[in-house]
């Protein structure tokens, strides 16, 4: 394993982002945001992701809805990581995250707290939960939003 973080610490980080998500909100100026609704057939996940993009830079990222622990925590961390980044930088983060989830080579330095999901591949049913946020973010960045 490329990191030296204990399984207990991983669980604590995930649970903290689930119980106290920093980026779970509906923006007050919703018209300034691109959004996409993401849901899952295999879990309770049903969230809307909001991105405010100005001059090719992600000014704000947040989400709202109901989701399982893995989906909530991963989306919360992703939103935090892509704020202030360009579209290109955000794509790089989501690409590296998905590479890690699917057991491909990845840039650990790009992931920060997302590294806690490194063992998700061991529970195949949780892969969709772990990638719901990144899939939604990529869709918005590619222009496939609900607006």
Short mmCIF file of N, CA and C in Angstrom, two decimals:
data_model
loop_
_atom_site.label_atom_id
_atom_site.label_comp_id
_atom_site.label_asym_id
_atom_site.label_seq_id
_atom_site.Cartn_x
_atom_site.Cartn_y
_atom_site.Cartn_z
N UNK A 1 0.85 -1.17 0.00
CA UNK A 1 0.00 0.00 0.00
C UNK A 1 0.90 1.24 0.00
N UNK A 2 0.60 2.22 -0.87
CA UNK A 2 1.50 3.35 -1.03
C UNK A 2 1.40 4.41 0.07
N UNK A 3 0.55 4.20 1.04
CA UNK A 3 0.41 5.18 2.11
C UNK A 3 0.63 4.54 3.45
N UNK A 4 0.89 5.37 4.44
CA UNK A 4 1.06 4.83 5.79
C UNK A 4 0.01 5.45 6.71
N UNK A 5 -1.21 5.09 6.47
CA UNK A 5 -2.33 5.54 7.29
C UNK A 5 -3.08 4.29 7.75
N UNK A 6 -3.40 4.24 8.99
CA UNK A 6 -4.03 3.05 9.55
C UNK A 6 -5.47 2.92 9.08
N UNK A 7 -5.98 1.70 9.04
CA UNK A 7 -7.39 1.49 8.69
C UNK A 7 -8.33 2.25 9.63
N UNK A 8 -7.96 2.35 10.90
CA UNK A 8 -8.79 3.09 11.86
C UNK A 8 -8.84 4.58 11.48
N UNK A 9 -7.70 5.15 11.12
CA UNK A 9 -7.67 6.55 10.72
C UNK A 9 -8.49 6.76 9.44
N UNK A 10 -8.41 5.81 8.52
CA UNK A 10 -9.20 5.91 7.30
C UNK A 10 -10.69 5.96 7.63
N UNK A 11 -11.13 5.06 8.51
CA UNK A 11 -12.53 5.04 8.91
C UNK A 11 -12.93 6.35 9.58
N UNK A 12 -12.06 6.89 10.41
CA UNK A 12 -12.36 8.15 11.10
C UNK A 12 -12.52 9.31 10.12
N UNK A 13 -11.67 9.37 9.11
CA UNK A 13 -11.77 10.43 8.10
C UNK A 13 -13.07 10.29 7.33
N UNK A 14 -13.39 9.07 6.91
CA UNK A 14 -14.63 8.82 6.17
C UNK A 14 -15.84 9.20 7.02
N UNK A 15 -15.86 8.76 8.27
CA UNK A 15 -17.01 9.04 9.14
C UNK A 15 -17.13 10.53 9.44
N UNK A 16 -16.01 11.22 9.57
CA UNK A 16 -16.06 12.65 9.82
C UNK A 16 -16.70 13.39 8.64
N UNK A 17 -16.32 13.02 7.42
CA UNK A 17 -16.90 13.66 6.24
C UNK A 17 -18.35 13.24 6.01
N UNK A 18 -18.74 12.09 6.54
CA UNK A 18 -20.14 11.68 6.44
C UNK A 18 -20.98 12.41 7.48
N UNK A 19 -20.52 12.43 8.71
CA UNK A 19 -21.28 13.06 9.79
C UNK A 19 -21.24 14.58 9.77
N UNK A 20 -20.16 15.15 9.26
CA UNK A 20 -19.99 16.61 9.25
C UNK A 20 -19.49 17.09 7.89
N UNK A 21 -20.24 16.84 6.83
CA UNK A 21 -19.76 17.24 5.51
C UNK A 21 -19.62 18.76 5.40
N UNK A 22 -18.48 19.18 4.93
CA UNK A 22 -18.15 20.60 4.80
C UNK A 22 -18.91 21.24 3.63
N UNK A 23 -19.13 20.47 2.60
CA UNK A 23 -19.66 21.01 1.34
C UNK A 23 -21.08 20.57 1.01
N UNK A 24 -21.81 20.09 2.00
CA UNK A 24 -23.19 19.65 1.76
C UNK A 24 -24.12 20.83 2.01
N UNK A 25 -24.62 21.39 0.90
CA UNK A 25 -25.52 22.54 0.96
C UNK A 25 -26.10 22.79 -0.43
N UNK A 26 -27.19 23.50 -0.46
CA UNK A 26 -27.72 24.01 -1.72
C UNK A 26 -27.27 25.46 -1.79
N UNK A 27 -26.62 25.86 -2.86
CA UNK A 27 -26.14 27.24 -2.94
C UNK A 27 -27.30 28.23 -2.94
N UNK A 28 -27.11 29.35 -2.28
CA UNK A 28 -28.17 30.35 -2.22
C UNK A 28 -28.38 31.03 -3.58
N UNK A 29 -27.32 31.19 -4.34
CA UNK A 29 -27.40 31.79 -5.67
C UNK A 29 -27.32 30.69 -6.74
N UNK A 30 -28.26 29.78 -6.69
CA UNK A 30 -28.23 28.55 -7.49
C UNK A 30 -28.11 28.82 -9.00
N UNK A 31 -28.60 29.97 -9.47
CA UNK A 31 -28.54 30.27 -10.90
C UNK A 31 -27.10 30.42 -11.40
N UNK A 32 -26.16 30.67 -10.50
CA UNK A 32 -24.75 30.83 -10.88
C UNK A 32 -24.01 29.50 -10.99
N UNK A 33 -24.70 28.40 -10.72
CA UNK A 33 -24.06 27.08 -10.65
C UNK A 33 -24.54 26.18 -11.77
N UNK A 34 -23.65 25.32 -12.23
CA UNK A 34 -24.02 24.20 -13.09
C UNK A 34 -24.31 23.05 -12.12
N UNK A 35 -25.26 22.21 -12.46
CA UNK A 35 -25.62 21.14 -11.54
C UNK A 35 -25.96 19.86 -12.29
N UNK A 36 -25.87 18.77 -11.55
CA UNK A 36 -26.27 17.48 -12.11
C UNK A 36 -26.77 16.59 -10.98
N UNK A 37 -27.84 15.89 -11.25
CA UNK A 37 -28.38 14.94 -10.27
C UNK A 37 -27.80 13.57 -10.57
N UNK A 38 -27.32 12.94 -9.52
CA UNK A 38 -26.72 11.61 -9.64
C UNK A 38 -27.42 10.68 -8.66
N UNK A 39 -27.74 9.48 -9.13
CA UNK A 39 -28.35 8.51 -8.23
C UNK A 39 -27.83 7.12 -8.56
N UNK A 40 -28.22 6.18 -7.72
CA UNK A 40 -27.73 4.81 -7.86
C UNK A 40 -28.88 3.83 -7.72
N UNK A 41 -28.87 2.80 -8.54
CA UNK A 41 -29.87 1.74 -8.46
C UNK A 41 -29.57 0.78 -7.31
N UNK A 42 -28.32 0.74 -6.88
CA UNK A 42 -27.91 -0.26 -5.89
C UNK A 42 -27.72 0.31 -4.49
N UNK A 43 -28.03 1.59 -4.29
CA UNK A 43 -27.82 2.22 -2.98
C UNK A 43 -28.83 3.35 -2.81
N UNK A 44 -28.85 3.98 -1.67
CA UNK A 44 -29.77 5.09 -1.43
C UNK A 44 -29.31 6.39 -2.07
N UNK A 45 -28.16 6.38 -2.68
CA UNK A 45 -27.55 7.60 -3.21
C UNK A 45 -28.45 8.34 -4.18
N UNK A 46 -28.72 9.60 -3.87
CA UNK A 46 -29.49 10.49 -4.72
C UNK A 46 -29.06 11.91 -4.37
N UNK A 47 -28.06 12.40 -5.09
CA UNK A 47 -27.48 13.71 -4.77
C UNK A 47 -27.48 14.61 -5.99
N UNK A 48 -27.41 15.89 -5.73
CA UNK A 48 -27.22 16.88 -6.78
C UNK A 48 -25.89 17.57 -6.49
N UNK A 49 -25.05 17.63 -7.50
CA UNK A 49 -23.75 18.27 -7.38
C UNK A 49 -23.83 19.64 -8.06
N UNK A 50 -23.27 20.64 -7.40
CA UNK A 50 -23.28 22.01 -7.90
C UNK A 50 -21.85 22.52 -8.06
N UNK A 51 -21.54 23.06 -9.22
CA UNK A 51 -20.23 23.67 -9.45
C UNK A 51 -20.42 25.09 -9.97
N UNK A 52 -19.72 26.02 -9.35
CA UNK A 52 -19.69 27.39 -9.84
C UNK A 52 -18.34 27.58 -10.52
N UNK A 53 -18.39 27.84 -11.81
CA UNK A 53 -17.17 27.95 -12.62
C UNK A 53 -17.09 29.35 -13.22
N UNK A 54 -15.98 30.02 -12.98
CA UNK A 54 -15.73 31.34 -13.54
C UNK A 54 -14.35 31.36 -14.16
N UNK A 55 -14.28 31.79 -15.42
CA UNK A 55 -13.00 31.87 -16.13
C UNK A 55 -12.22 30.56 -16.06
N UNK A 56 -12.91 29.45 -16.31
CA UNK A 56 -12.31 28.12 -16.34
C UNK A 56 -11.81 27.65 -14.96
N UNK A 57 -12.22 28.33 -13.90
CA UNK A 57 -11.79 27.96 -12.55
C UNK A 57 -13.02 27.61 -11.70
N UNK A 58 -12.89 26.58 -10.90
CA UNK A 58 -13.98 26.16 -10.02
C UNK A 58 -13.93 27.03 -8.77
N UNK A 59 -14.89 27.92 -8.67
CA UNK A 59 -14.95 28.88 -7.58
C UNK A 59 -15.60 28.24 -6.35
N UNK A 60 -16.57 27.37 -6.60
CA UNK A 60 -17.24 26.68 -5.50
C UNK A 60 -17.72 25.32 -5.99
N UNK A 61 -17.79 24.38 -5.05
CA UNK A 61 -18.28 23.03 -5.33
C UNK A 61 -19.02 22.56 -4.10
N UNK A 62 -20.23 22.06 -4.30
CA UNK A 62 -21.00 21.54 -3.17
C UNK A 62 -22.00 20.51 -3.70
N UNK A 63 -22.71 19.89 -2.77
CA UNK A 63 -23.69 18.88 -3.15
C UNK A 63 -24.78 18.84 -2.09
N UNK A 64 -25.91 18.23 -2.44
CA UNK A 64 -26.98 18.05 -1.47
C UNK A 64 -27.74 16.79 -1.85
N UNK A 65 -28.46 16.25 -0.90
CA UNK A 65 -29.25 15.06 -1.13
C UNK A 65 -28.97 14.02 -0.07
N UNK A 66 -29.41 12.81 -0.36
CA UNK A 66 -29.24 11.69 0.56
C UNK A 66 -28.28 10.71 -0.08
N UNK A 67 -27.32 10.24 0.70
CA UNK A 67 -26.35 9.28 0.16
C UNK A 67 -25.75 8.48 1.31
N UNK A 68 -25.21 7.34 0.96
CA UNK A 68 -24.55 6.48 1.94
C UNK A 68 -23.24 7.11 2.41
N UNK A 69 -22.63 6.48 3.36
CA UNK A 69 -21.40 7.00 3.95
C UNK A 69 -20.30 7.20 2.91
N UNK A 70 -20.08 6.20 2.08
CA UNK A 70 -18.99 6.25 1.09
C UNK A 70 -19.24 7.35 0.07
N UNK A 71 -20.45 7.44 -0.44
CA UNK A 71 -20.78 8.45 -1.43
C UNK A 71 -20.71 9.85 -0.85
N UNK A 72 -21.26 10.05 0.33
CA UNK A 72 -21.24 11.37 0.97
C UNK A 72 -19.80 11.81 1.25
N UNK A 73 -19.03 10.95 1.87
CA UNK A 73 -17.66 11.31 2.26
C UNK A 73 -16.79 11.58 1.03
N UNK A 74 -16.87 10.72 0.02
CA UNK A 74 -16.02 10.92 -1.15
C UNK A 74 -16.41 12.18 -1.91
N UNK A 75 -17.70 12.45 -2.04
CA UNK A 75 -18.15 13.66 -2.73
C UNK A 75 -17.75 14.91 -1.95
N UNK A 76 -17.86 14.85 -0.63
CA UNK A 76 -17.46 15.99 0.20
C UNK A 76 -15.97 16.30 0.04
N UNK A 77 -15.15 15.27 0.08
CA UNK A 77 -13.71 15.47 -0.07
C UNK A 77 -13.39 15.98 -1.48
N UNK A 78 -14.02 15.40 -2.49
CA UNK A 78 -13.79 15.85 -3.87
C UNK A 78 -14.15 17.32 -4.04
N UNK A 79 -15.30 17.72 -3.50
CA UNK A 79 -15.70 19.12 -3.61
C UNK A 79 -14.65 20.03 -2.99
N UNK A 80 -14.14 19.64 -1.85
CA UNK A 80 -13.12 20.44 -1.18
C UNK A 80 -11.84 20.52 -2.02
N UNK A 81 -11.45 19.40 -2.61
CA UNK A 81 -10.20 19.36 -3.38
C UNK A 81 -10.24 20.16 -4.67
N UNK A 82 -11.39 20.24 -5.32
CA UNK A 82 -11.43 20.90 -6.63
C UNK A 82 -11.70 22.40 -6.54
N UNK A 83 -12.08 22.90 -5.38
CA UNK A 83 -12.29 24.34 -5.23
C UNK A 83 -10.99 25.08 -5.51
N UNK A 84 -11.10 26.12 -6.33
CA UNK A 84 -9.92 26.91 -6.66
C UNK A 84 -9.07 26.32 -7.78
N UNK A 85 -9.46 25.17 -8.28
CA UNK A 85 -8.70 24.51 -9.34
C UNK A 85 -9.29 24.86 -10.71
N UNK A 86 -8.47 24.74 -11.73
CA UNK A 86 -8.96 24.87 -13.10
C UNK A 86 -9.70 23.59 -13.46
N UNK A 87 -10.44 23.65 -14.55
CA UNK A 87 -11.12 22.43 -15.02
C UNK A 87 -10.10 21.32 -15.25
N UNK A 88 -9.00 21.67 -15.88
CA UNK A 88 -7.96 20.69 -16.18
C UNK A 88 -7.42 20.05 -14.90
N UNK A 89 -7.17 20.85 -13.89
CA UNK A 89 -6.67 20.32 -12.61
C UNK A 89 -7.71 19.43 -11.94
N UNK A 90 -8.98 19.83 -12.03
CA UNK A 90 -10.06 19.02 -11.44
C UNK A 90 -10.18 17.68 -12.16
N UNK A 91 -10.10 17.71 -13.50
CA UNK A 91 -10.13 16.45 -14.26
C UNK A 91 -8.97 15.54 -13.83
N UNK A 92 -7.82 16.12 -13.59
CA UNK A 92 -6.67 15.32 -13.17
C UNK A 92 -6.96 14.64 -11.83
N UNK A 93 -7.53 15.38 -10.91
CA UNK A 93 -7.85 14.81 -9.59
C UNK A 93 -8.85 13.66 -9.73
N UNK A 94 -9.94 13.88 -10.50
CA UNK A 94 -10.93 12.82 -10.64
C UNK A 94 -10.36 11.62 -11.38
N UNK A 95 -9.49 11.88 -12.35
CA UNK A 95 -8.85 10.77 -13.08
C UNK A 95 -7.97 9.94 -12.14
N UNK A 96 -7.17 10.60 -11.34
CA UNK A 96 -6.29 9.88 -10.41
C UNK A 96 -7.11 9.12 -9.37
N UNK A 97 -8.19 9.71 -8.93
CA UNK A 97 -9.07 9.06 -7.96
C UNK A 97 -9.67 7.79 -8.57
N UNK A 98 -10.19 7.89 -9.77
CA UNK A 98 -10.79 6.70 -10.42
C UNK A 98 -9.72 5.66 -10.70
N UNK A 99 -8.53 6.09 -11.09
CA UNK A 99 -7.43 5.13 -11.28
C UNK A 99 -7.18 4.35 -10.00
N UNK A 100 -7.16 5.04 -8.87
CA UNK A 100 -6.95 4.37 -7.59
C UNK A 100 -8.08 3.38 -7.31
N UNK A 101 -9.31 3.82 -7.50
CA UNK A 101 -10.47 2.97 -7.22
C UNK A 101 -10.43 1.70 -8.07
N UNK A 102 -10.02 1.85 -9.34
CA UNK A 102 -9.99 0.71 -10.26
C UNK A 102 -8.64 0.01 -10.32
N UNK A 103 -7.80 0.26 -9.31
CA UNK A 103 -6.50 -0.42 -9.15
C UNK A 103 -5.54 -0.21 -10.30
N UNK A 104 -5.53 1.00 -10.84
CA UNK A 104 -4.57 1.37 -11.87
C UNK A 104 -3.51 2.26 -11.22
N UNK A 105 -2.47 2.57 -11.96
CA UNK A 105 -1.46 3.49 -11.43
C UNK A 105 -2.11 4.85 -11.21
N UNK A 106 -1.73 5.51 -10.10
CA UNK A 106 -2.30 6.81 -9.79
C UNK A 106 -1.28 7.68 -9.07
N UNK A 107 -1.55 8.97 -9.11
CA UNK A 107 -0.70 9.97 -8.46
C UNK A 107 -1.27 10.22 -7.06
N UNK A 108 -0.67 9.61 -6.08
CA UNK A 108 -1.12 9.74 -4.69
C UNK A 108 -1.14 11.19 -4.22
N UNK A 109 -0.20 11.99 -4.71
CA UNK A 109 -0.09 13.39 -4.29
C UNK A 109 -1.30 14.23 -4.70
N UNK A 110 -2.05 13.80 -5.70
CA UNK A 110 -3.20 14.55 -6.17
C UNK A 110 -4.45 14.30 -5.33
N UNK A 111 -4.40 13.28 -4.46
CA UNK A 111 -5.62 12.82 -3.82
C UNK A 111 -5.90 13.30 -2.40
N UNK A 112 -4.89 13.71 -1.70
CA UNK A 112 -5.08 14.18 -0.33
C UNK A 112 -5.93 13.15 0.44
N UNK A 113 -7.00 13.58 1.09
CA UNK A 113 -7.80 12.66 1.91
C UNK A 113 -8.54 11.59 1.10
N UNK A 114 -8.67 11.76 -0.20
CA UNK A 114 -9.33 10.73 -1.02
C UNK A 114 -8.61 9.40 -0.93
N UNK A 115 -7.37 9.42 -0.48
CA UNK A 115 -6.58 8.19 -0.37
C UNK A 115 -7.25 7.19 0.58
N UNK A 116 -8.13 7.67 1.45
CA UNK A 116 -8.80 6.76 2.39
C UNK A 116 -9.70 5.75 1.67
N UNK A 117 -9.98 5.98 0.42
CA UNK A 117 -10.83 5.04 -0.35
C UNK A 117 -10.00 4.04 -1.16
N UNK A 118 -8.74 3.90 -0.83
CA UNK A 118 -7.83 3.04 -1.58
C UNK A 118 -8.26 1.57 -1.59
N UNK A 119 -8.97 1.13 -0.58
CA UNK A 119 -9.38 -0.28 -0.51
C UNK A 119 -10.79 -0.53 -1.02
N UNK A 120 -11.41 0.47 -1.62
CA UNK A 120 -12.78 0.34 -2.10
C UNK A 120 -12.94 -0.81 -3.09
N UNK A 121 -11.91 -1.07 -3.89
CA UNK A 121 -12.00 -2.15 -4.89
C UNK A 121 -12.28 -3.51 -4.25
N UNK A 122 -11.99 -3.65 -2.97
CA UNK A 122 -12.24 -4.92 -2.28
C UNK A 122 -13.72 -5.17 -2.04
N UNK A 123 -14.52 -4.12 -2.15
CA UNK A 123 -15.97 -4.24 -2.01
C UNK A 123 -16.59 -3.70 -3.30
N UNK A 124 -16.71 -4.55 -4.28
CA UNK A 124 -17.16 -4.13 -5.61
C UNK A 124 -18.48 -3.36 -5.58
N UNK A 125 -19.36 -3.70 -4.68
CA UNK A 125 -20.66 -3.02 -4.59
C UNK A 125 -20.51 -1.56 -4.18
N UNK A 126 -19.38 -1.19 -3.60
CA UNK A 126 -19.15 0.18 -3.13
C UNK A 126 -18.45 1.06 -4.16
N UNK A 127 -18.03 0.49 -5.27
CA UNK A 127 -17.33 1.29 -6.28
C UNK A 127 -18.24 2.37 -6.85
N UNK A 128 -19.48 2.03 -7.16
CA UNK A 128 -20.42 3.04 -7.68
C UNK A 128 -20.62 4.14 -6.65
N UNK A 129 -20.75 3.78 -5.38
CA UNK A 129 -20.92 4.78 -4.32
C UNK A 129 -19.71 5.72 -4.27
N UNK A 130 -18.53 5.14 -4.36
CA UNK A 130 -17.29 5.91 -4.25
C UNK A 130 -17.03 6.80 -5.46
N UNK A 131 -17.61 6.46 -6.60
CA UNK A 131 -17.34 7.23 -7.82
C UNK A 131 -18.53 8.09 -8.27
N UNK A 132 -19.61 8.09 -7.53
CA UNK A 132 -20.79 8.87 -7.92
C UNK A 132 -20.44 10.36 -8.04
N UNK A 133 -19.75 10.88 -7.05
CA UNK A 133 -19.38 12.30 -7.06
C UNK A 133 -18.41 12.63 -8.18
N UNK A 134 -17.40 11.81 -8.37
CA UNK A 134 -16.41 12.09 -9.42
C UNK A 134 -17.04 11.98 -10.81
N UNK A 135 -17.95 11.06 -10.98
CA UNK A 135 -18.65 10.92 -12.27
C UNK A 135 -19.50 12.16 -12.54
N UNK A 136 -20.18 12.65 -11.52
CA UNK A 136 -20.99 13.85 -11.66
C UNK A 136 -20.16 15.09 -11.94
N UNK A 137 -19.05 15.23 -11.22
CA UNK A 137 -18.15 16.37 -11.44
C UNK A 137 -17.61 16.34 -12.87
N UNK A 138 -17.17 15.17 -13.32
CA UNK A 138 -16.67 15.06 -14.69
C UNK A 138 -17.75 15.43 -15.71
N UNK A 139 -18.98 15.00 -15.46
CA UNK A 139 -20.07 15.30 -16.39
C UNK A 139 -20.30 16.81 -16.50
N UNK A 140 -20.30 17.48 -15.36
CA UNK A 140 -20.48 18.94 -15.38
C UNK A 140 -19.32 19.60 -16.12
N UNK A 141 -18.10 19.19 -15.81
CA UNK A 141 -16.93 19.79 -16.45
C UNK A 141 -16.91 19.54 -17.96
N UNK A 142 -17.53 18.45 -18.38
CA UNK A 142 -17.64 18.15 -19.82
C UNK A 142 -18.84 18.81 -20.48
N UNK A 143 -19.60 19.60 -19.70
CA UNK A 143 -20.75 20.29 -20.26
C UNK A 143 -22.03 19.49 -20.25
N UNK A 144 -22.05 18.38 -19.56
CA UNK A 144 -23.24 17.53 -19.51
C UNK A 144 -24.00 17.72 -18.20
N UNK A 145 -24.34 18.98 -17.90
CA UNK A 145 -25.05 19.26 -16.66
C UNK A 145 -26.56 19.33 -16.92
N UNK A 146 -27.31 19.55 -15.84
CA UNK A 146 -28.77 19.59 -15.92
C UNK A 146 -29.32 20.97 -16.27
N UNK A 147 -28.44 21.93 -16.53
CA UNK A 147 -28.87 23.30 -16.82
C UNK A 147 -29.22 23.46 -18.26
#
